[in-house]
Every structure is written in structure tokens, then in C-alpha cells.
C-alpha positions as a Markdown table, in Angstrom:
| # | Residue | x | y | z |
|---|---|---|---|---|
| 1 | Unk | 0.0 | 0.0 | 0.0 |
| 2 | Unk | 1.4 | 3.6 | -1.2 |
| 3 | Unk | 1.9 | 6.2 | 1.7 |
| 4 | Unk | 2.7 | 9.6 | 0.3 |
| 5 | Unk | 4.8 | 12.3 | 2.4 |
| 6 | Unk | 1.3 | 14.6 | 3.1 |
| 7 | Unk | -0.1 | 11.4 | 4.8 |
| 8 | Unk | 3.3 | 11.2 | 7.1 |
| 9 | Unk | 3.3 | 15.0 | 8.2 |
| 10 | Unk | -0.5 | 14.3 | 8.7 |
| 11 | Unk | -0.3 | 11.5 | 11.2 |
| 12 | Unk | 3.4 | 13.5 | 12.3 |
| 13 | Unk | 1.6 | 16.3 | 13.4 |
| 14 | Unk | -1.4 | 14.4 | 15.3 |
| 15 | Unk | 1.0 | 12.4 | 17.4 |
| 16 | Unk | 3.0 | 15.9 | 18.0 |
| 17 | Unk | 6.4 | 14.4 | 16.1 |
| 18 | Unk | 8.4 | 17.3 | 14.7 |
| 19 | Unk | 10.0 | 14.7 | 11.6 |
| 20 | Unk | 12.8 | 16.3 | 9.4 |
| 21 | Unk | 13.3 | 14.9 | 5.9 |
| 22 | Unk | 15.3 | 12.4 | 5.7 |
| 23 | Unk | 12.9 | 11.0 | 8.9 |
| 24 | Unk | 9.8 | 11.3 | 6.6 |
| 25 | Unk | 11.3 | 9.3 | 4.2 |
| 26 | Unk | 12.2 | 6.6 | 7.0 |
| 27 | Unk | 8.6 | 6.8 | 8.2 |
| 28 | Unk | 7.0 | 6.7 | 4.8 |
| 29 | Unk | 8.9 | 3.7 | 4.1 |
| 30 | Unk | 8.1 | 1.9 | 7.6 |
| 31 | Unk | 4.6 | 2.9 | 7.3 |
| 32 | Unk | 3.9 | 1.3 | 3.9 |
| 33 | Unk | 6.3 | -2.3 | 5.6 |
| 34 | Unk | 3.8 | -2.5 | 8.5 |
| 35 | Unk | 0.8 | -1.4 | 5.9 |
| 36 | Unk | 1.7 | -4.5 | 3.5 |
| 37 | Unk | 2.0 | -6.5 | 6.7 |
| 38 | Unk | -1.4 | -5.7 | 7.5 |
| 39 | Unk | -2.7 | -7.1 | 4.4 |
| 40 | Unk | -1.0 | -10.1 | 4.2 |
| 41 | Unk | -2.5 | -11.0 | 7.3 |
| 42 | Unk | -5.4 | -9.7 | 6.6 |
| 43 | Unk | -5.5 | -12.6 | 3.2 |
| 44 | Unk | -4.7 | -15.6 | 5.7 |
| 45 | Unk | -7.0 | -17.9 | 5.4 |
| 46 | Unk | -10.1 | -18.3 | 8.6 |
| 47 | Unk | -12.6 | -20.5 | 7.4 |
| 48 | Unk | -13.0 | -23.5 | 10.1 |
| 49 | Unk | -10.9 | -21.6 | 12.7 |
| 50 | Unk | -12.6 | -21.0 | 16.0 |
| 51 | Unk | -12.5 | -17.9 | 17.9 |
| 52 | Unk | -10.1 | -17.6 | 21.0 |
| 53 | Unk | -9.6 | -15.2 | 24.1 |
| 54 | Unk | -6.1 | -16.0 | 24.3 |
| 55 | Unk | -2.8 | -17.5 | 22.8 |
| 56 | Unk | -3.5 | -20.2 | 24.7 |
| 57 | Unk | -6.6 | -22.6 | 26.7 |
| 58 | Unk | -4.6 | -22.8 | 29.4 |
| 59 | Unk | -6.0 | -20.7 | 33.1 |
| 60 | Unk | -4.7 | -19.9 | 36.2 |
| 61 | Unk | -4.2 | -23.0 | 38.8 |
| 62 | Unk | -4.4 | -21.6 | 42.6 |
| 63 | Unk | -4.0 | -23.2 | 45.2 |
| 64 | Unk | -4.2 | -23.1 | 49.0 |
| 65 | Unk | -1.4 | -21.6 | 51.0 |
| 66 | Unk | 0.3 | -23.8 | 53.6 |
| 67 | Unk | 2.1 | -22.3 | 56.8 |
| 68 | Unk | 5.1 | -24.3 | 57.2 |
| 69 | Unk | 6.8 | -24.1 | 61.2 |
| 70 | Unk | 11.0 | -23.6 | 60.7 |
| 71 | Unk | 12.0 | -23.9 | 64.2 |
| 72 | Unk | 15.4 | -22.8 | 63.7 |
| 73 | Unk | 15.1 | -19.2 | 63.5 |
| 74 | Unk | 18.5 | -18.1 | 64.3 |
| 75 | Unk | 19.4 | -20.5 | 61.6 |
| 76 | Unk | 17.4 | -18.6 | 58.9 |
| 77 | Unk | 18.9 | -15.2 | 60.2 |
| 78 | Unk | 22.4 | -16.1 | 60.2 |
| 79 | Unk | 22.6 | -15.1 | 56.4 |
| 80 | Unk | 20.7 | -12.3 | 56.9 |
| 81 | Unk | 23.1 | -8.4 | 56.4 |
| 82 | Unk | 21.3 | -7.3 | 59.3 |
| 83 | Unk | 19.0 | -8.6 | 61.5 |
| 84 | Unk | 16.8 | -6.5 | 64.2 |
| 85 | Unk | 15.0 | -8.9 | 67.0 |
| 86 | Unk | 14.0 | -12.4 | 65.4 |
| 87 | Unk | 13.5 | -10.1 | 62.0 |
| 88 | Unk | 15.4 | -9.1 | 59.0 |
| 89 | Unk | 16.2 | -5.4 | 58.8 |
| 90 | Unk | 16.1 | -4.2 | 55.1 |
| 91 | Unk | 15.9 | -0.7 | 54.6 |
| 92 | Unk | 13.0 | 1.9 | 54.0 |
| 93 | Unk | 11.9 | 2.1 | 50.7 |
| 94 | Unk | 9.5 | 4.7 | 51.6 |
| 95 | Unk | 10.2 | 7.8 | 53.2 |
């Protein structure tokens, strides 16, 4: 599909792109690539394909959450950099 240059500064302007000449020439080229594109894709063929909501049939899987005891808690803060109480200490991420 042809783009010209007045269809470029067009869609330029409305997405507030100040495009200099050798740019115009770039995007008139790129526009008429994804245009082509378009249309090939739009020629594939459909007929017996069934409509989908996703790239795949696959859906989320949840399950419960389990509280598991450690009784060692020293052990788990021995790697810790620093350590406040029986916590670790990380530092504020909001002031």
C-alpha cells in the first residue's frame, strides 16, 4: 500500500512528532512495511478456525497456601546483612 509524504506529516503532526526529511522518508517507508504486513495478514485464510480469548486454553491454577513451622530461627537469620530482633532489617523504601 502507497503512503505519500502529506499522509506522514498528517499522522506526524497528530502524534506531536516534529520529523525532518530524511525522517519522513524513514517513516513513509516503515509505514507502507507495517501497511503491507497488515494485508497479508489480513488474506490468511479463517474458514473452520474458532474464535479464542487467548494464545492459549490454558487458566490460572491456585492453590491453597500452607504455613510451614521452621524452628530454627537463628538459623534462617544467620545469612541475613542485618538482622533486628528475630527479623530481618532491610531498609525503608518509603520515606
Amino acid at each position: 500500500m502507497k503512503v505519500n509524504k502529506e499522509e506522514v506529516l498528517k499522522i506526524s503532526k497528530l502524534a506531536n512528532l516534529n520529523l525532518n526529511d530524511g525522517e519522513i522518508d524513514l517513516y513513509t517507508n516503515n509505514l507502507e512495511d507495517i501497511l503491507n504486513f497488515a494485508e497479508i495478514v489480513n488474506e490468511a485464510p479463517i474458514e473452520g478456525l474458532e474464535e479464542t480469548i487467548g494464545a492459549t486454553e490454558t487458566h490460572n491454577v491456585f492453590r491453597q497456601d500452607e504455613v510451614i513451622e521452621y524452628g530454627e530461627t537463628q538459623e534462617l537469620l544467620q545469612n541475613a546483612p542485618e538482622q533486628e530482633g528475630n527479623m530481618f532489617k532491610i531498609p525503608n523504601v518509603i520515606s
